[in-house]
Short mmCIF file of C-alpha atoms in Angstrom, two decimals:
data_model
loop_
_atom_site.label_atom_id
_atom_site.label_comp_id
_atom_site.label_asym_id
_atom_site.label_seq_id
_atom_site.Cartn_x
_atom_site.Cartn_y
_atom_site.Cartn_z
CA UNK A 154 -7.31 -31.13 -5.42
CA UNK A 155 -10.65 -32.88 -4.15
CA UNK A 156 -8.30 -33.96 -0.72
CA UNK A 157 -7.76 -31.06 0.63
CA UNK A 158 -10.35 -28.54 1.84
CA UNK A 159 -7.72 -25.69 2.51
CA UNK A 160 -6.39 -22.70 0.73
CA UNK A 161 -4.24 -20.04 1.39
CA UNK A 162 -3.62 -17.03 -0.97
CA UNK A 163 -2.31 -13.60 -0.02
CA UNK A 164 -1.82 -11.01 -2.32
CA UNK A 165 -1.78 -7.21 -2.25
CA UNK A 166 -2.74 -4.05 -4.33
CA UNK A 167 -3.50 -0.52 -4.30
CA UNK A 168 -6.80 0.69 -3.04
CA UNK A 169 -6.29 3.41 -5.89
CA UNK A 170 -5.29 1.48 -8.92
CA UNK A 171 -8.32 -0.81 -8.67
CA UNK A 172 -12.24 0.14 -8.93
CA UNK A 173 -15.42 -1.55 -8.73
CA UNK A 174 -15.43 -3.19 -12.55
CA UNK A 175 -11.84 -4.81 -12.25
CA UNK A 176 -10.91 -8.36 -12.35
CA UNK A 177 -9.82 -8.36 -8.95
CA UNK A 178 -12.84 -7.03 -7.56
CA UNK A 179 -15.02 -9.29 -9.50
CA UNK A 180 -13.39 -12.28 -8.36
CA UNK A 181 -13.52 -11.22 -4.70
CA UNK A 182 -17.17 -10.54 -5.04
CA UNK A 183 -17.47 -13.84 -6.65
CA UNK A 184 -15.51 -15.34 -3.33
CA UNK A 185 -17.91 -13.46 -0.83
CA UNK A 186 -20.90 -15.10 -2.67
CA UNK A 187 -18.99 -18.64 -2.63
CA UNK A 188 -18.94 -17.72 1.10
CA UNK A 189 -15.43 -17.91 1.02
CA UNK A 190 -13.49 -16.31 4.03
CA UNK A 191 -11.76 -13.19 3.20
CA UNK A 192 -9.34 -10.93 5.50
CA UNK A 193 -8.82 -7.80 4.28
CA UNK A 194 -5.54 -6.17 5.94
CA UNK A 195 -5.42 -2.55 4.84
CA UNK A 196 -1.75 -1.13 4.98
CA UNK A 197 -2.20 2.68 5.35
CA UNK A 198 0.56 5.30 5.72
CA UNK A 199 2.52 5.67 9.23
CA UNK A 200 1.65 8.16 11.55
CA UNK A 201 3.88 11.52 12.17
CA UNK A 202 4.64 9.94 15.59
CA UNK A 203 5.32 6.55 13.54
CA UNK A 204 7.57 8.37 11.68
CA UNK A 205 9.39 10.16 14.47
CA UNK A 206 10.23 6.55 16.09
CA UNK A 207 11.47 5.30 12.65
CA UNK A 208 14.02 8.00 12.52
CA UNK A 209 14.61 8.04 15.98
CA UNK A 210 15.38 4.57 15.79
CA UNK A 211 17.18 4.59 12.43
CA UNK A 212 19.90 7.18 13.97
CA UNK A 213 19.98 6.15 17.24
CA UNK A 214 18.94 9.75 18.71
CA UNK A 215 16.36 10.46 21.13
CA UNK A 216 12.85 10.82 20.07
CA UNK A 217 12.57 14.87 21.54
CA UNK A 218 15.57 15.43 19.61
CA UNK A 219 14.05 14.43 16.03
CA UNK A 220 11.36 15.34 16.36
CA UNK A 221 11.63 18.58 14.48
CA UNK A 222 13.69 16.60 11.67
CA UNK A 223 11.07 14.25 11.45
CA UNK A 224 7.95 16.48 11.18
CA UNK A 225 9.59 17.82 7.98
CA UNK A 226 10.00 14.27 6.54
CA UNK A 227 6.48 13.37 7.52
CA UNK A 228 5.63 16.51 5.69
CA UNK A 229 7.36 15.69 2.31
CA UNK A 230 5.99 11.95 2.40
CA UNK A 231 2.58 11.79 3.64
CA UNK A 232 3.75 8.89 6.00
CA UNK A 233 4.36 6.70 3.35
CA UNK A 234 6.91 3.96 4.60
CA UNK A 235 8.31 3.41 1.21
CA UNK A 236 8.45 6.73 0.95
CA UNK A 237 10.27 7.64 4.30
CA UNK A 238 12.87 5.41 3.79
CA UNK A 239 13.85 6.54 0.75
CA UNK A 240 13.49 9.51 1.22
CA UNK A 241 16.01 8.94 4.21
CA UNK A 242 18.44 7.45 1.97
CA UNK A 243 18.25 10.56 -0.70
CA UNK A 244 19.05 12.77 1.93
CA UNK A 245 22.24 10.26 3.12
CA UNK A 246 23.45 9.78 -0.40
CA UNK A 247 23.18 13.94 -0.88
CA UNK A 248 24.97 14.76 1.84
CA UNK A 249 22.05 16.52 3.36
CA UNK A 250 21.94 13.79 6.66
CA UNK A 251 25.25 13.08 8.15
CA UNK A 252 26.93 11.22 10.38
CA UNK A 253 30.13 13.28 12.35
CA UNK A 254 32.72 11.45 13.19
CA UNK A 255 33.88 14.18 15.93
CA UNK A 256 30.41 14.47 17.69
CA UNK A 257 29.15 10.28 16.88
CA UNK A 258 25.73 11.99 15.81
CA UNK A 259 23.92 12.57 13.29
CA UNK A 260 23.45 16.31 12.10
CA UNK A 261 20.87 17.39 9.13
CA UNK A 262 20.50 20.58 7.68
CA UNK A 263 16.59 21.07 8.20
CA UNK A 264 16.32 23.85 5.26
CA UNK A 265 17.59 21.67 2.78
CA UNK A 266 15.74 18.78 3.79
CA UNK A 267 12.30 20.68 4.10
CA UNK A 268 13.23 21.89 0.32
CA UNK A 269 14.10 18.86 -1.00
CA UNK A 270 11.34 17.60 -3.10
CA UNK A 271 10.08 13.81 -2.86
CA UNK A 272 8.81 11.74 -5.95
CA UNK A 273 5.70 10.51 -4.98
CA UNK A 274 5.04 7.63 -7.74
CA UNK A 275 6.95 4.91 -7.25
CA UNK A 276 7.99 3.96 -10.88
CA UNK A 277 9.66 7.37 -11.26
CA UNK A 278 11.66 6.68 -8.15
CA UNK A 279 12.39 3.07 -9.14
CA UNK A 280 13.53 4.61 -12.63
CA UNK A 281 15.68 7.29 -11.01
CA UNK A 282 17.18 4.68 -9.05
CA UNK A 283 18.12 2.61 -11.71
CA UNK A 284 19.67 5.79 -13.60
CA UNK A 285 21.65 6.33 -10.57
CA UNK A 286 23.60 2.60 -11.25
CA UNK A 287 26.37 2.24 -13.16
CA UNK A 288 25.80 1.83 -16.85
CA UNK A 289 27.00 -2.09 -16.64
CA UNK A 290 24.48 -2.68 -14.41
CA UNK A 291 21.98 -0.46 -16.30
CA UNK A 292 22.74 -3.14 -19.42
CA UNK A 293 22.31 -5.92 -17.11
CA UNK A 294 19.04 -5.01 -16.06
CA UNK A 295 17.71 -4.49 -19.41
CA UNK A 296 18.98 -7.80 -20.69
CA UNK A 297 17.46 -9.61 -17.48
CA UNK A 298 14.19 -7.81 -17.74
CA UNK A 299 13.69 -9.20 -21.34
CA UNK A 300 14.16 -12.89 -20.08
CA UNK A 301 12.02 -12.58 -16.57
CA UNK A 302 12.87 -12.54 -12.86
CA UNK A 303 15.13 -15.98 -12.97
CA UNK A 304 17.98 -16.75 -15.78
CA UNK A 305 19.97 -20.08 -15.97
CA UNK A 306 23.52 -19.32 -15.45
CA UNK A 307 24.53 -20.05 -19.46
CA UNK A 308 22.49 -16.96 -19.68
CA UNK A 309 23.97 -14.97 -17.21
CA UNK A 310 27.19 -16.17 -18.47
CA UNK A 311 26.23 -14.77 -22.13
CA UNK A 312 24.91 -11.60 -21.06
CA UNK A 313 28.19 -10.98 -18.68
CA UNK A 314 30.51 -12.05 -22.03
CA UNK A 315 28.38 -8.84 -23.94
CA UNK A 316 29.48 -6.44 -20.84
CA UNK A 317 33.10 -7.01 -20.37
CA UNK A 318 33.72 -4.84 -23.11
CA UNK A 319 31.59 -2.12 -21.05
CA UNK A 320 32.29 0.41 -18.01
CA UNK A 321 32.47 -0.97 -14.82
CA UNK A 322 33.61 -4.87 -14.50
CA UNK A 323 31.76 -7.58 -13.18
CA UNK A 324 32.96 -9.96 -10.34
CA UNK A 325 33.19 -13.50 -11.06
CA UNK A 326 30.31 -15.44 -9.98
CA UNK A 327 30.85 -18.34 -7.17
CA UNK A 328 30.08 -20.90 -9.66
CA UNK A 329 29.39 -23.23 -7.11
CA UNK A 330 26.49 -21.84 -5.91
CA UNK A 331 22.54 -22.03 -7.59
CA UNK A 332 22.37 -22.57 -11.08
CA UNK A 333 19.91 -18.99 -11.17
CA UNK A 334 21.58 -15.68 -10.40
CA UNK A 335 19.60 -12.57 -9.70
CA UNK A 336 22.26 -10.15 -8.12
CA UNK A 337 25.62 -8.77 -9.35
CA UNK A 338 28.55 -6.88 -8.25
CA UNK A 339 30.08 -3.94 -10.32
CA UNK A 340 33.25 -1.74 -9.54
CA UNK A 341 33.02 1.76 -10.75
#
């Protein structure tokens, strides 16, 4: 566009997955030549204290009073944000953090938390996520991931005709909504 002098792109990547001879690095050298503005925002890991308000906040219990709890999750995940909350929600989902109904607090078992182990690449914890869903959903990720990130409902509705037969049921869509679906409902 010869009008207009303006351009905004963001994007992000890993420090680690990228060195000095990859595409990405070439073009931004070739944009620093161009003298081409450039703001680099580096995203690091959370501090321990970071970490401490995020649980603190998460469970609603004073910051002196996680403080120990939250040392040993800043231990397991470097600070990683990602990482923390996760690992939060594998400690919910195993019992390990709970909520008591008698008290109205949270409780954790500290042992089992400082034992529990953390998977620190995040395509393993995506896939062990995924293995977690029902196997309906499991089939309906696989089919979607061969056609993209967006489907056109006759799609969707061909794909949900393959699963009825399958564990787990879908819920009918609101066909009045957008003609592209991206999120479904199962009952196990």
């Amino acid at each position: 566009d010869t009008e207009n002098n303006n351009f905004l792109f963001i994007g992000s990547y890993r420090d680690n997955e990228i060195n000095n001879t990859h595409l990405l690095t070439e073009y931004l050298k070739e944009l620093r030549r161009e003298k081409i503005t450039i703001s680099a925002i580096n995203v690091g890991c959370i501090s321990k204290e970071d970490v401490n308000i995020l649980i603190s906040d998460t469970i609603s219990i004073p910051q002196h009073l996680t403080k120990s709890f939250s040392d040993i999750v800043y231990k397991n995940t470097g600070g990683n944000a990602l990482f923390v909350t996760q690992f939060l929600q594998s400690l919910w989902n195993e019992g390990v953090l709970l909520f008591s109904l008698e008290t109205n607090i949270w409780t954790w078992d500290a042992s089992a938390v400082d034992a529990k182990e953390i998977i620190d690449d995040v395509g393993v914890l995506m896939g062990k996520k995924i293995n977690q869903l029902p196997i309906g959903c499991k089939h309906a990720i696989k089919m979607l991931a061969c056609v993209g990130s967006k489907c056109d409902k006759s799609i969707l509705k061909l794909f949900m005709s393959e699963m009825e037969g399958m564990q787990g049921s879908m819920r009918r869509l609101n066909h009045e909504r957008s003609d592209q679906f991206l999120f479904f409902r199962f009952r196990c």
